[in-house]
Short mmCIF file of C-alpha atoms in Angstrom, two decimals:
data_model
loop_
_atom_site.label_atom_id
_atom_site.label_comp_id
_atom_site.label_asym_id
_atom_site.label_seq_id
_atom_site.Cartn_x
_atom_site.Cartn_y
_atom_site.Cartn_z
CA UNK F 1 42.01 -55.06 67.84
CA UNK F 2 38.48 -54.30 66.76
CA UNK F 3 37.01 -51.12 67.91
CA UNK F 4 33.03 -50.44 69.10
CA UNK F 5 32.28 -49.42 65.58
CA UNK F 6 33.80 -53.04 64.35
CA UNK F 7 36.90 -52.03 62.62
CA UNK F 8 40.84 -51.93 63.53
CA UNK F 9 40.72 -48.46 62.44
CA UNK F 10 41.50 -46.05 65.72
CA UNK F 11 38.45 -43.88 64.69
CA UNK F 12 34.96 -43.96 63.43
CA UNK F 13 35.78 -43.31 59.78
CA UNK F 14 33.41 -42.10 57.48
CA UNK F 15 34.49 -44.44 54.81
CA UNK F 16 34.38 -47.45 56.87
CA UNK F 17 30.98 -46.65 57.86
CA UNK F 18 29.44 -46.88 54.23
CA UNK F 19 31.21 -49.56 53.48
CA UNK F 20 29.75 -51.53 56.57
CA UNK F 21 26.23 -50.40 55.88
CA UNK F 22 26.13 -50.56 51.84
CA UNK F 23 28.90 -52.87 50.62
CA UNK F 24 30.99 -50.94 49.16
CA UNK F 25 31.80 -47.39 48.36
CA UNK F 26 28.96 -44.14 48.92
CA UNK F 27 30.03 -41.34 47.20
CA UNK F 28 28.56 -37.52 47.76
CA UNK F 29 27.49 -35.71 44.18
CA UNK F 30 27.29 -32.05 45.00
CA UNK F 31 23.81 -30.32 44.13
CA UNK F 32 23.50 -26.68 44.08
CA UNK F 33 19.97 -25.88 44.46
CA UNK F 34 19.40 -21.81 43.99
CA UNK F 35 19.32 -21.29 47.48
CA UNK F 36 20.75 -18.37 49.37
CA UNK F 37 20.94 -17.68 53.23
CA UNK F 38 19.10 -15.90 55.94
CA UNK F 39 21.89 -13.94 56.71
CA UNK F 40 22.12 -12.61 53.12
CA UNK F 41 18.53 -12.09 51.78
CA UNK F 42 17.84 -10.20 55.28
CA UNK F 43 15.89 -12.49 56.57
CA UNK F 44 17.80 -12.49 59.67
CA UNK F 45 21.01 -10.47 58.49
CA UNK F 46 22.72 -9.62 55.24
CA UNK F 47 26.54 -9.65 54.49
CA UNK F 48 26.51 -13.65 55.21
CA UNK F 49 28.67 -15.60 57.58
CA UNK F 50 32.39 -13.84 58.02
CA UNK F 51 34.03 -16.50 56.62
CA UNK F 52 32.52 -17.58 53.58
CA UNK F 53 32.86 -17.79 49.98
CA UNK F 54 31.33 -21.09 48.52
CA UNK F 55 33.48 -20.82 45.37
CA UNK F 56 36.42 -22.56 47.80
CA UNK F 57 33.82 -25.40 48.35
CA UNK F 58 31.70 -26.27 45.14
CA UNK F 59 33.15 -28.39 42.81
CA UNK F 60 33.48 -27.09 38.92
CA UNK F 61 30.60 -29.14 37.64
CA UNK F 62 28.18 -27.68 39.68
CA UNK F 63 25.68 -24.63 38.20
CA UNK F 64 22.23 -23.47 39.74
CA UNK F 65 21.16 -22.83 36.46
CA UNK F 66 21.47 -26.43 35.46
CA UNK F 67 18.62 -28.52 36.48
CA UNK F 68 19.12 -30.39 39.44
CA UNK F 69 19.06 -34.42 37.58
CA UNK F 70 21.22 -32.82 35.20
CA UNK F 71 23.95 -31.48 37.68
CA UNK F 72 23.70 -34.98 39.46
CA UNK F 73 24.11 -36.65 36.28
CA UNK F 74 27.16 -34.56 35.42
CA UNK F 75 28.66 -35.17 39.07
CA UNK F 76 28.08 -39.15 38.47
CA UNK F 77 29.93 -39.03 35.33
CA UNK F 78 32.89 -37.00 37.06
CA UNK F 79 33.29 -39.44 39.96
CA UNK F 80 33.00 -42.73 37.73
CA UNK F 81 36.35 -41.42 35.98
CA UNK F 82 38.11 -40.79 39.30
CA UNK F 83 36.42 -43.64 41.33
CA UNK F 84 35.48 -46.10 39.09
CA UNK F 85 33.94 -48.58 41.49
CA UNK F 86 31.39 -45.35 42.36
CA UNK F 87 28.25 -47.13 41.86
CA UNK F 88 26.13 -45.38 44.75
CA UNK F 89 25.51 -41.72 45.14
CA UNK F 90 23.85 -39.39 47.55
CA UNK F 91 23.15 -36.23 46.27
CA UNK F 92 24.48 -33.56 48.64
CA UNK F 93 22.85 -30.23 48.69
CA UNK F 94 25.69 -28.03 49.57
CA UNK F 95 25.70 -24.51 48.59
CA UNK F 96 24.28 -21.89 50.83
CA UNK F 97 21.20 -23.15 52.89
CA UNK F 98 19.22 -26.14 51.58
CA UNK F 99 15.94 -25.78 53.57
CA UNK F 100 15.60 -21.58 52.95
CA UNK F 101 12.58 -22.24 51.06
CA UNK F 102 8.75 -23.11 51.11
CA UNK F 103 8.30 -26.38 51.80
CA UNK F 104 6.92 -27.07 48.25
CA UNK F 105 10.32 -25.47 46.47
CA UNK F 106 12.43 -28.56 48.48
CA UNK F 107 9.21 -31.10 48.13
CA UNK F 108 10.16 -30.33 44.13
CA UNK F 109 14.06 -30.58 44.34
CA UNK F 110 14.52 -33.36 46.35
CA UNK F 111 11.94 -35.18 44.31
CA UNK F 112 14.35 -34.58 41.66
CA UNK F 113 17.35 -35.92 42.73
CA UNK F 114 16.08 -39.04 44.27
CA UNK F 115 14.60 -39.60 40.71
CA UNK F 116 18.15 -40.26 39.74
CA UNK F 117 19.06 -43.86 38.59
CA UNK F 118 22.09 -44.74 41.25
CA UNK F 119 21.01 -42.04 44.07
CA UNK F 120 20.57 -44.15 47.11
CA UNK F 121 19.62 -40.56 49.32
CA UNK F 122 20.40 -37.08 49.90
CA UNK F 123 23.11 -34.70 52.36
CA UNK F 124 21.01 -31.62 52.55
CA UNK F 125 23.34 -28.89 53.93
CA UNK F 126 21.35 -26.16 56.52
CA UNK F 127 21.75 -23.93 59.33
CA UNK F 128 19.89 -24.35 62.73
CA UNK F 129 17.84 -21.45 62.60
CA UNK F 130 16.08 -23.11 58.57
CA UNK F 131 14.81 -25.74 59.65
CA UNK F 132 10.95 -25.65 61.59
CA UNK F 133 8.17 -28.44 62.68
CA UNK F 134 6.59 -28.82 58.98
CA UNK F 135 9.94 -29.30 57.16
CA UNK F 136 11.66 -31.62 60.23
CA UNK F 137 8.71 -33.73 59.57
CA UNK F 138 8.97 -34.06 55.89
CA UNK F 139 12.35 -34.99 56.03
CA UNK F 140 11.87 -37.82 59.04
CA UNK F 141 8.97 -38.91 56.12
CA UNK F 142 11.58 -39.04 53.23
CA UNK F 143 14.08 -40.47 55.43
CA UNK F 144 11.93 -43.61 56.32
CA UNK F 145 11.86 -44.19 52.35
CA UNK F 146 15.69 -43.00 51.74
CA UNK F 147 18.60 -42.87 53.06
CA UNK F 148 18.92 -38.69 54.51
CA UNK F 149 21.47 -36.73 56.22
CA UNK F 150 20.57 -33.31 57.26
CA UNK F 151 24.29 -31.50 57.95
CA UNK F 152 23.81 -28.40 60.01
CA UNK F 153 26.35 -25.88 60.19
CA UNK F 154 27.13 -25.49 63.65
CA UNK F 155 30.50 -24.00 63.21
CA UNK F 156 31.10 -23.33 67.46
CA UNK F 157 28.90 -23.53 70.48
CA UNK F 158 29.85 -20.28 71.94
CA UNK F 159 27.39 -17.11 71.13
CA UNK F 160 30.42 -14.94 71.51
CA UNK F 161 32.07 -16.60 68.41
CA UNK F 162 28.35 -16.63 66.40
CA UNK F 163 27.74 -13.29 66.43
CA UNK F 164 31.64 -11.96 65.77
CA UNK F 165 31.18 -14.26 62.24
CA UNK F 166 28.00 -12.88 61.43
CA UNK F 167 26.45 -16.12 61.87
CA UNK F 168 22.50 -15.29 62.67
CA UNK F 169 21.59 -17.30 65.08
CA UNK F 170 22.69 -18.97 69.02
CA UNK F 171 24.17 -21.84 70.14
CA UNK F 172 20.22 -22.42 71.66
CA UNK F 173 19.05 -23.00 68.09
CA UNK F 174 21.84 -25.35 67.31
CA UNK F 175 20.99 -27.66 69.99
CA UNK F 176 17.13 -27.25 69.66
CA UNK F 177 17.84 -28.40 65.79
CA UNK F 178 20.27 -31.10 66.62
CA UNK F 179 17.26 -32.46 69.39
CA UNK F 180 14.19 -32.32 67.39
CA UNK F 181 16.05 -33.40 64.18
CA UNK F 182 16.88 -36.71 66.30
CA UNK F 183 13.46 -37.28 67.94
CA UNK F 184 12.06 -37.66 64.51
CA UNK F 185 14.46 -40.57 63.68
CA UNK F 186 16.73 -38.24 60.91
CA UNK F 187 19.95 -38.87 60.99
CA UNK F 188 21.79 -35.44 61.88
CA UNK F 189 24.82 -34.12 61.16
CA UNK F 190 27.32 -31.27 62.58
CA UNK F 191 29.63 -29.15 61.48
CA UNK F 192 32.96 -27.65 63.69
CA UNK F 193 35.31 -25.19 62.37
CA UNK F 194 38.28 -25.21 64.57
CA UNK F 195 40.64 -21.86 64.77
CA UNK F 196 37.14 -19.14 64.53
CA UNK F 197 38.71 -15.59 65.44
CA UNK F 198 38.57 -15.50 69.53
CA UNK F 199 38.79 -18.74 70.37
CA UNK F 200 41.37 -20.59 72.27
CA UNK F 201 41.97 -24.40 72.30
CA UNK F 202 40.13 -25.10 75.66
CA UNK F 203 37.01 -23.34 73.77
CA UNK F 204 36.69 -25.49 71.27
CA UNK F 205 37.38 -28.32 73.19
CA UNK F 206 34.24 -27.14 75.36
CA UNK F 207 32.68 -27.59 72.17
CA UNK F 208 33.40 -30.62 71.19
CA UNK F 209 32.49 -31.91 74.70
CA UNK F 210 28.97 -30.03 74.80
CA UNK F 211 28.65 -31.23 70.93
CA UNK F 212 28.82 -34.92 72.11
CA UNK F 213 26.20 -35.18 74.38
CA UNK F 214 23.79 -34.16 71.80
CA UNK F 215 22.05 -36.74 69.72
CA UNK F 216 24.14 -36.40 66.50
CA UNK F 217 24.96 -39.26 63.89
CA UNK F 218 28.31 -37.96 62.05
CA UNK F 219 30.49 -34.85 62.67
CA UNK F 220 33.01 -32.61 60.53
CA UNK F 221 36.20 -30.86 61.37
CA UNK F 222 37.12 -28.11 59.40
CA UNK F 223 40.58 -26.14 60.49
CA UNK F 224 39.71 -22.46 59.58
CA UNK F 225 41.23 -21.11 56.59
CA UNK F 226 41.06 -17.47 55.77
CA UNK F 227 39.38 -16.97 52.20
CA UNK F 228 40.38 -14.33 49.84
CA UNK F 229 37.44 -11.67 49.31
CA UNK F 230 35.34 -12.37 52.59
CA UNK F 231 35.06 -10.00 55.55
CA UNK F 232 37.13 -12.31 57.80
CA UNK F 233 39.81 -11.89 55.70
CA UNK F 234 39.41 -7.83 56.27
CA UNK F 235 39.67 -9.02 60.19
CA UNK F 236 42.55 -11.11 59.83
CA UNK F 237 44.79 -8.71 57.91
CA UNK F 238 43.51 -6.06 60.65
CA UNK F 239 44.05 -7.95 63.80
CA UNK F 240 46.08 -11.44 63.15
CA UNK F 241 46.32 -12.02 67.18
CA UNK F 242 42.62 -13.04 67.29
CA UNK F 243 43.48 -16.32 65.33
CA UNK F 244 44.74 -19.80 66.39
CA UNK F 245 47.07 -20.41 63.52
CA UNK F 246 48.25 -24.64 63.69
CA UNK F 247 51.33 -26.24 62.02
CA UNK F 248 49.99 -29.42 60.82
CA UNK F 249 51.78 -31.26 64.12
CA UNK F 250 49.86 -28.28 66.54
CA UNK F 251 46.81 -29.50 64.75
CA UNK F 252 47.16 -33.14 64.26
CA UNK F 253 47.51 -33.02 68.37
CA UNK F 254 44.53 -31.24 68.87
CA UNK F 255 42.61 -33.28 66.71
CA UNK F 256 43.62 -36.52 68.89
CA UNK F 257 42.30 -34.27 71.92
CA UNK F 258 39.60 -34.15 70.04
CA UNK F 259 38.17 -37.24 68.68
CA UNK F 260 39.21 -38.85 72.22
CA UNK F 261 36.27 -36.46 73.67
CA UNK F 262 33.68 -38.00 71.29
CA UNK F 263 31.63 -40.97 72.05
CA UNK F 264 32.24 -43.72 69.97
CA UNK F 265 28.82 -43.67 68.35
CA UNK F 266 29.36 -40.62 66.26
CA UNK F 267 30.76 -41.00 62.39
CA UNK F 268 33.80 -38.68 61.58
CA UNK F 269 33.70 -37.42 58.16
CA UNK F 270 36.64 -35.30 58.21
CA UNK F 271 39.36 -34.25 60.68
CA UNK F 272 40.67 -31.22 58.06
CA UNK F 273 39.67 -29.15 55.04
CA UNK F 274 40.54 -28.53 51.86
CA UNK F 275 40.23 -25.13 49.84
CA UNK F 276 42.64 -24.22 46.54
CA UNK F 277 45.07 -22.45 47.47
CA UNK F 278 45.03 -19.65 45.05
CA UNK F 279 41.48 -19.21 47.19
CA UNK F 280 43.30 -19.42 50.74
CA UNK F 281 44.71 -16.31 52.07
CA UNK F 282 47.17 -18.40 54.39
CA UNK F 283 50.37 -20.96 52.91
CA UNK F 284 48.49 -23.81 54.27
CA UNK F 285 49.97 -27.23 54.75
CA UNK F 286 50.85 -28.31 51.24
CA UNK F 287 49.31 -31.85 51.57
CA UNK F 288 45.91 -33.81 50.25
CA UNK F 289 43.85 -34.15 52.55
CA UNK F 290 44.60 -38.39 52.03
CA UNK F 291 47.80 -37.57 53.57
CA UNK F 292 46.74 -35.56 56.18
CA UNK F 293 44.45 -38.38 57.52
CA UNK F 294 47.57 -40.90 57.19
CA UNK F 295 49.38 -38.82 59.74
CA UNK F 296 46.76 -38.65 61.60
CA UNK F 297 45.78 -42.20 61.97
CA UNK F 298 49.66 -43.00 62.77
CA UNK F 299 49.62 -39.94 65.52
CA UNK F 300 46.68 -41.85 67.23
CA UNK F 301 48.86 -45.51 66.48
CA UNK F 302 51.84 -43.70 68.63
CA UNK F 303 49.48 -42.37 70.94
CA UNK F 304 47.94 -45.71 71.73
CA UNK F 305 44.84 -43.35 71.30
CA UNK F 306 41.41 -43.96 69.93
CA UNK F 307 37.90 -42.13 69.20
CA UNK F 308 35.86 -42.36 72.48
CA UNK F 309 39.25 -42.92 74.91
CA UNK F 310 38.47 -39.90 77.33
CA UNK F 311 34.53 -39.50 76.33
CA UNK F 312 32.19 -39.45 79.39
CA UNK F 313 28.55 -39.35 78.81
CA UNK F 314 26.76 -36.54 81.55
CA UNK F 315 25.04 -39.67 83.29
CA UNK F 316 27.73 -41.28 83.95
#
């Protein structure tokens, strides 16, 4: 059986995706631009988001004192050893906020990384609350001559949940974001973390169902994981009740819930994370994140589930 998004796989994969539009495999180079975040420079807040600690994210090869060609350069040499049919990149600005600058500072760094021989585009990693008219435009003009992803960090839909992590901003600027991001024509990413302190399962399914009525193109799924040396992990040592905790089979179940609830439009990058474990103040699962997806796709085979099964759209 072919599904909506013209494969036989039960979900819209990421992979699959790229290798639809492209040919053949896309892979992500990680930039780190010498940006911080609103809610550490005191622009809105300081102390940053309860849960973070981009050391369990950026890759080894990445320094913000390196120029920004010369990191991607580095990153393509990296990937062409692990994946050697890697022969298209997008440069992904991760690290902290990617738009918390003037407009000129990201005119100069993007510049740079499209100038790349073998970068086909950019992933530029934000928060709701960076992004305003001047720079939305910008990117809907760079995205007409590249291919452009801007990946907001959306983390939950429940104000209750933002400001207990420190977050900055509302659900209110997520979705204004998320709507004038899309009326531009750039293609707009979101990301969930699923297990924030104070949530139950039926609130983050109401935010996966609020999440897909809004205009997104691709979607993330990260299951929390408590990071040595943050403030959460303070709050988890302190009061452990506040967390949904999931066995891989608790999560792998919810996760089915999950992508049934989204239309099948939207592009799933991941279902899971991954942080070292020597970083991760819980045991974790043990497993790649390769075989993580395997059980996954064989939990929706069993199921006789698939992405979009139980999605209604609000008109309907």
């Amino acid at each position: 059986m072919t599904y909506p998004w013209g494969t036989a796989r039960r979900y819209h994969a990421y992979s699959d995706y790229f290798r639809n539009r492209f040919g053949g495999r896309v892979q992500k180079v990680t930039v780190h631009g010498g940006f911080t975040c609103p809610n550490r420079d005191g622009t809105c807040g300081t102390g940053g988001c309860t849960f973070c600690n981009n050391k369990a994210f950026t890759p080894s090869y990445v320094d913000p004192a390196v120029p920004v060609a010369d990191q991607i350069r580095q990153g393509m040499a990296f990937h062409n050893k692990r994946y050697r049919n890697a022969h298209q990149f997008l440069a992904y600005f991760q690290a902290f906020t990617n738009t918390h600058a003037p407009l000129d500072r990201l005119r100069e760094l993007y510049s740079q990384a499209l100038e790349v021989p073998g970068v086909i585009g950019l992933v530029v990693g934000t928060r709701p609350d960076s992004v305003d008219g001047a720079i939305l435009d910008y990117l809907a003009e760079l995205a007409e001559r590249c291919y452009l992803v801007l990946e907001f960090g959306l983390e939950s839909l429940h104000d209750h949940t933002l400001r207990r992590i420190n977050r900055g901003h509302d659900m209110a600027a997520s979705r204004w974001a998320v709507a004038e991001s899309a009326r531009r024509g750039i293609r707009t990413g979101g990301h969930l973390m699923v297990g924030l302190p104070g949530e139950s399962r039926k609130d983050v399914m109401d935010s996966v169902r609020e999440l897909a009525q809004w205009p997104l193109h691709s979607v993330k799924f990260h299951q929390l994981q408590v990071i040595r040396g943050t403030a959460m992990e303070r709050e988890y040592v302190e009061k452990r009740s506040d967390f949904l905790e999931f066995s891989l089979e608790e999560y792998l179940d919810l996760m089915v819930e999950i992508v049934e609830a989204l239309p099948p439009s939207l592009v799933v990058e991941r279902i899971a994370g991954e942080v070292s474990p020597a970083l991760a103040l819980q045991p974790g699962w043990g497993l790649r994140y390769d075989v993580v997806q395997k059980k996954f796709e064989a939990l929706l085979e069993a199921r006789d589930s698939w992405q979009g099964k139980q999605f209604k759209p609000k008109d309907a």
